[in-house]
Coordinates of C-alpha atoms in Angstrom, one line a residue:
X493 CA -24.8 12.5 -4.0
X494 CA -22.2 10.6 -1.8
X495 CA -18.6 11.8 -2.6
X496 CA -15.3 10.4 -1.0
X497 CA -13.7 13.2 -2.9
X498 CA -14.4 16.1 -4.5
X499 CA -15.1 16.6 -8.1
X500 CA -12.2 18.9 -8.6
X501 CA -9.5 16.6 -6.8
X502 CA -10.3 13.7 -8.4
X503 CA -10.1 15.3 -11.6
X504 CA -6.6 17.3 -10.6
X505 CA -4.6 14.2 -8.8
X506 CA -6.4 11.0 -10.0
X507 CA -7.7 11.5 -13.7
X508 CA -4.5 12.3 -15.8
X509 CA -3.1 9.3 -14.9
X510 CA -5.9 6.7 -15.2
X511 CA -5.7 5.6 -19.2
X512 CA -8.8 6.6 -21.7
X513 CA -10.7 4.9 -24.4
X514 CA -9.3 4.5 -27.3
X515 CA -10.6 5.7 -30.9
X516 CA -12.0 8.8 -29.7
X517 CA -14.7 6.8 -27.5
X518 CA -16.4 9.0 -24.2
X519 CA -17.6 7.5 -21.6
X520 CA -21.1 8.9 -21.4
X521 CA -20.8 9.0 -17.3
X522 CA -18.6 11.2 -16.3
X523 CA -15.1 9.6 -15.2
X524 CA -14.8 11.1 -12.0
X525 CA -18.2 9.7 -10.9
X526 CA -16.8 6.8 -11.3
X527 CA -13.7 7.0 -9.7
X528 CA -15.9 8.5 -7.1
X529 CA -18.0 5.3 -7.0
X530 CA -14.6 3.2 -7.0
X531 CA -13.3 4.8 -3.6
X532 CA -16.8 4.3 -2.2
X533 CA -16.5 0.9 -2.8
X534 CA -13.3 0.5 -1.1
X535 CA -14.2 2.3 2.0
X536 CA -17.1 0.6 2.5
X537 CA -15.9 -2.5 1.5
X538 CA -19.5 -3.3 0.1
X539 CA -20.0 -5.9 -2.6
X540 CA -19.8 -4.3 -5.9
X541 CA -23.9 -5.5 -7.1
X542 CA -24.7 -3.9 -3.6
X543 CA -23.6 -0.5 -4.8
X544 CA -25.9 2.9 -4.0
X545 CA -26.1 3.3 -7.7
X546 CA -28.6 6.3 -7.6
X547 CA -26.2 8.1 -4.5
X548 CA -22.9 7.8 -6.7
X549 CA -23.9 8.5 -10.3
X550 CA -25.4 11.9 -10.8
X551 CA -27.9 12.0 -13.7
X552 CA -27.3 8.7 -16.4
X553 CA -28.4 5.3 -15.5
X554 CA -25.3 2.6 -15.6
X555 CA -24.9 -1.1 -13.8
X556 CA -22.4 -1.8 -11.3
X557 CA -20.6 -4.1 -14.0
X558 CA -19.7 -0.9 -16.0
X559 CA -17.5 0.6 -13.1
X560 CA -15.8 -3.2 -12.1
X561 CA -15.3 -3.0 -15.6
X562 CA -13.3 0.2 -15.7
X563 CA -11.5 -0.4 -12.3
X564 CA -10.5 -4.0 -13.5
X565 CA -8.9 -1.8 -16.8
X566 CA -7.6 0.5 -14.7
X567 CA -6.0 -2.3 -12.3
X568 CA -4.2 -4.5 -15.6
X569 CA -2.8 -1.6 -17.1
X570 CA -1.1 0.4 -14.1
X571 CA -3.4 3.5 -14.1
X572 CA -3.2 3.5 -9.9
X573 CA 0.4 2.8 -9.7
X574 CA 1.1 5.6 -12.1
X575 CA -0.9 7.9 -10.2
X576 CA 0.6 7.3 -6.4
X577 CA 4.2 7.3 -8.4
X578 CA 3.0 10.8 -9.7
X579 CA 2.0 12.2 -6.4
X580 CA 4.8 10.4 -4.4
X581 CA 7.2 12.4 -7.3
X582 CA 5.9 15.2 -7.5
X583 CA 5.0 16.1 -3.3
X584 CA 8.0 13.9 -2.2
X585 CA 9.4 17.5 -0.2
X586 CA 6.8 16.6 2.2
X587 CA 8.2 13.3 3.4
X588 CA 10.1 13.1 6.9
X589 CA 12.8 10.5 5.7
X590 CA 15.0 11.1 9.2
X591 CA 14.0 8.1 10.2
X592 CA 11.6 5.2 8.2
X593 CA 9.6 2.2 9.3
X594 CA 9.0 -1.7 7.9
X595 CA 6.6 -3.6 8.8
X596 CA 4.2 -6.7 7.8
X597 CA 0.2 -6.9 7.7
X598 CA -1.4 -9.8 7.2
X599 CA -5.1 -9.8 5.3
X600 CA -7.7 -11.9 5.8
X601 CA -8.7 -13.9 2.5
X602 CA -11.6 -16.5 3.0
X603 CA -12.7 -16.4 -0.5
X604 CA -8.7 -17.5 -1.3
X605 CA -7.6 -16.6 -4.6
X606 CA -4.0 -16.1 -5.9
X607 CA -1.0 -15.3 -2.9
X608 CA -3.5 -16.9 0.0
X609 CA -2.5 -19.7 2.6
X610 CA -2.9 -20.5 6.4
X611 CA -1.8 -17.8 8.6
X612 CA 0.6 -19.8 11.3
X613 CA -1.2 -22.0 13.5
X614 CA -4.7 -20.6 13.6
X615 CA -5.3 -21.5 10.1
X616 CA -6.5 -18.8 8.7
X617 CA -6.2 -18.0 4.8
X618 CA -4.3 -15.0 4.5
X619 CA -2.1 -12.6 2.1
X620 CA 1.0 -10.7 3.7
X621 CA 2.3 -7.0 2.4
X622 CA 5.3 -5.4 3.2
X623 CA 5.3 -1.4 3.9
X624 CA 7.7 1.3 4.2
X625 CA 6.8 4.3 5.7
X626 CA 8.6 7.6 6.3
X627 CA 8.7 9.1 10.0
X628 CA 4.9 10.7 9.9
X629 CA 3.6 7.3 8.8
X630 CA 3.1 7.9 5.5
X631 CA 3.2 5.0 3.1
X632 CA 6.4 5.5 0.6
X633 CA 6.8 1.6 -0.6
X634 CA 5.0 -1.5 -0.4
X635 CA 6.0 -4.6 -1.9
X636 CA 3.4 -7.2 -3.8
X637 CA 1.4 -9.2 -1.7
X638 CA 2.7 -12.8 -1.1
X639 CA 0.8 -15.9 0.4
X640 CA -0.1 -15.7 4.7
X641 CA 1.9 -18.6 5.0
X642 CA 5.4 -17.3 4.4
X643 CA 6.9 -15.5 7.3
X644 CA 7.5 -11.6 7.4
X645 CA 11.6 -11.7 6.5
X646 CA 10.6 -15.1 3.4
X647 CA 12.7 -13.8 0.1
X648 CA 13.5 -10.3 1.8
X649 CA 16.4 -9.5 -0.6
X650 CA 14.1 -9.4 -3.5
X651 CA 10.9 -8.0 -1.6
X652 CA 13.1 -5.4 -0.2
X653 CA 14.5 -4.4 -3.4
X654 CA 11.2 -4.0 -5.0
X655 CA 10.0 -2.1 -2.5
X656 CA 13.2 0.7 -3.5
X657 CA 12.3 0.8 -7.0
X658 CA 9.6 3.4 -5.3
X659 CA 12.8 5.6 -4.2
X660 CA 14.5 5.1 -7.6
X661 CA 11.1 6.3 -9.7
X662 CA 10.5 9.2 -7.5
X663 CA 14.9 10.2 -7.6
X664 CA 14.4 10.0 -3.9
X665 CA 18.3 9.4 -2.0
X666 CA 18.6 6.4 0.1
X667 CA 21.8 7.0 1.7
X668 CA 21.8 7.4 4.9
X669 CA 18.4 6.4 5.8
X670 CA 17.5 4.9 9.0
X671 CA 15.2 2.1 9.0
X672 CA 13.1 0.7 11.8
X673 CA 11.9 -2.9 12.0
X674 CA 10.7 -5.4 14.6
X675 CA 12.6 -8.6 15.3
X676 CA 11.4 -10.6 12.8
X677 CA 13.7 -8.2 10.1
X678 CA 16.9 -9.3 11.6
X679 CA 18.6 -11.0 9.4
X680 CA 21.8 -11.3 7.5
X681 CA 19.7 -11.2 4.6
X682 CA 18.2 -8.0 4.8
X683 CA 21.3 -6.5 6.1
X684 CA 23.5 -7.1 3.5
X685 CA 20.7 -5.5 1.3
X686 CA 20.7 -2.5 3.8
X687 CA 24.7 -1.8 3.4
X688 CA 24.2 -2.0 -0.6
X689 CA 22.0 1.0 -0.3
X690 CA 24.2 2.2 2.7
X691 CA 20.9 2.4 4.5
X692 CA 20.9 1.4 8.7
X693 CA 18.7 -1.2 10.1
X694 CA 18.1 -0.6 13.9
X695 CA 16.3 -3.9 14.7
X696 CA 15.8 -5.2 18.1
X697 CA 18.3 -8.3 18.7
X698 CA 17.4 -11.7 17.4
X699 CA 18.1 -14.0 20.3
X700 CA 19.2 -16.8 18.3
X701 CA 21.0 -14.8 15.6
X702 CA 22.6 -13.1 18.8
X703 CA 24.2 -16.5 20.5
X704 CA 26.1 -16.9 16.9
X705 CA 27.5 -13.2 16.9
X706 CA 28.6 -13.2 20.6
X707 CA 29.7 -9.8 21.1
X708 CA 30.1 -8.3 18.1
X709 CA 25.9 -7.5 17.7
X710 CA 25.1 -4.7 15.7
X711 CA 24.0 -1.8 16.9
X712 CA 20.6 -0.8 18.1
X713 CA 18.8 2.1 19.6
X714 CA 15.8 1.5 21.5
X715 CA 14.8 5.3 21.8
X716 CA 14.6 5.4 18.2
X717 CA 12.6 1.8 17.9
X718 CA 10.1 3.2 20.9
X719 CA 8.9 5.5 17.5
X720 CA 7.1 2.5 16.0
X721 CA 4.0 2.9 17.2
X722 CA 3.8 6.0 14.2
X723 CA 3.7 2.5 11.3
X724 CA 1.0 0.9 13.7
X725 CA -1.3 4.1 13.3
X726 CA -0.9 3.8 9.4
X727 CA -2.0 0.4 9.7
X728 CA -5.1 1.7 12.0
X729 CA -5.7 3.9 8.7
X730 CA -5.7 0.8 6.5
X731 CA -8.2 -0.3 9.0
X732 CA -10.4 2.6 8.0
X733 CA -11.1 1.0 4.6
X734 CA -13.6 -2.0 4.9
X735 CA -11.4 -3.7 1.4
X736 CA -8.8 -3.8 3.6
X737 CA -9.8 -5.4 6.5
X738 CA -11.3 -8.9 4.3
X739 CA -9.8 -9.5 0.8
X740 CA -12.4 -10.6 -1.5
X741 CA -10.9 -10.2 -4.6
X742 CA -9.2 -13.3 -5.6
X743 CA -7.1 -11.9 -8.5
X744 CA -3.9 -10.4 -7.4
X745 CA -4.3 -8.0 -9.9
X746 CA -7.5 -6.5 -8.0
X747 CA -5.8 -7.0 -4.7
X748 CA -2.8 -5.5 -5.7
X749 CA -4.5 -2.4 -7.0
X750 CA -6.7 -1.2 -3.6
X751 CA -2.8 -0.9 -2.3
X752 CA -2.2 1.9 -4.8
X753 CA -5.5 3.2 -4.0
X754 CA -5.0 3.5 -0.2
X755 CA -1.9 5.3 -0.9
X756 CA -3.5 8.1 -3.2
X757 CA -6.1 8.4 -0.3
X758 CA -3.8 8.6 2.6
X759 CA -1.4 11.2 0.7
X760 CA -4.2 13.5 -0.5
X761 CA -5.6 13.5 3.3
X762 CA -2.3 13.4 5.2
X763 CA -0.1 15.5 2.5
X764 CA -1.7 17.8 0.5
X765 CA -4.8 18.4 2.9
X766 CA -7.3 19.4 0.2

């Protein structure tokens, strides 16, 4: 039988927070499997009719429409957010938060679907995340996906604030944080955010926002920046995961959730090591 995880850790860190049946109805698989078969299917990145039915589910027969069924449930009603809230909550001791990263990643969408336009010049369909990451690379906030076409710093007051409603749910403190982005962050608009939450931005220099400041530029470390390679290796790890690489679902909803998913996956690997 193929497992992505255990029985036991799926069942400890994944399963109290995905929602049940209601009136007293049991799945006659059991839920784990399924998760199981869920995480396969997102490594893999192999379409869901093409799934190893006989390797994932143990001893009862069941079509590969039953388990889209219950990850499209789990998807609408916030099942996999809850869970990575739960774990980022409740393991949050382990996070390095000396010094944090933001960055963009752009996915490739050829099937389109909701949030997907031409990537720049090369025309390609696309969907762009935002991701905050703590100083070990591990993924503390993303915001939702928007279209490819928008740039990396498009509506960044209100992507940025989403992104710390992640902080706030988890009672994690802000102040004080150090934040490292690339060029394409330096902007008034994300800096004024940054003071509200008396966070610091170290961002390399825009050259054309510098000509307007002259010599009052704000301040920038470049020993700390050279640390930005640790949000490049997270995106490596996104890398890992076949979903990731090509966006095939077309519903933001579905798109949205494989986010949550990677997140569960990286913390139980890189966190709690089980």
């Amino acid at each position: 039988m193929i497992r992505i995880l255990s029985k036991s850790i799926i069942n400890k860190f994944i399963l109290p927070y995905l929602s049940k049946a209601l009136r007293g109805y049991v799945s006659k698989v059991p839920l784990w499997e399924i998760v199981n078969a869920i995480l396969y299917k997102f490594k893999t990145g192999i379409q869901w009719h093409f799934l190893p039915i006989k390797s994932l589910i143990n001893r009862r027969k069941i079509k590969y429409g039953a388990i889209y069924h219950h990850y499209r449930k789990w998807s609408k009603d916030g099942s996999w957010q809850r869970a990575f809230e739960q774990l980022l909550s409740k393991h949050k001791a382990h996070l390095d938060l000396s010094l944090a990263f933001l960055d963009a990643t752009h996915s490739i969408a050829k099937r389109g679907g909701d949030e997907v336009g031409n990537y720049g010049k090369r025309k390609i369909k696309s969907t762009n995340t935002l991701w905050l990451t703590d100083r070990q690379g591990l993924v503390v906030a993303f915001c939702p996906p928007i279209s490819g076409t928008r740039h990396d710093a498009f509506d960044i007051k209100k992507r940025f604030r989403e992104m710390l409603n992640f902080f706030h749910n988890a009672q994690i403190e802000l102040k004080g944080l150090w934040l490292n982005a690339d060029k394409a962050f330096e902007c008034e608009a994300l800096r004024q955010v940054c003071n509200q939450f008396e966070i610091e931005l170290n961002a390399p220099h825009n050259r054309r926002r510098a000509k307007d400041l002259e010599d009052d530029l704000p301040y920038f470390d470049e020993l700390m920046f050279e640390e930005r390679y640790k949000i490049e290796r997270t995106n490596a790890w996104m890398d890992n995961n076949r979903s990731f690489v090509l966006r095939f679902d077309k519903s933001i909803t579905s798109w949205y959730a494989w986010h949550y998913i990677f997140c569960i996956i990286q913390w139980i690997d890189k966190v709690l090591k089980v």
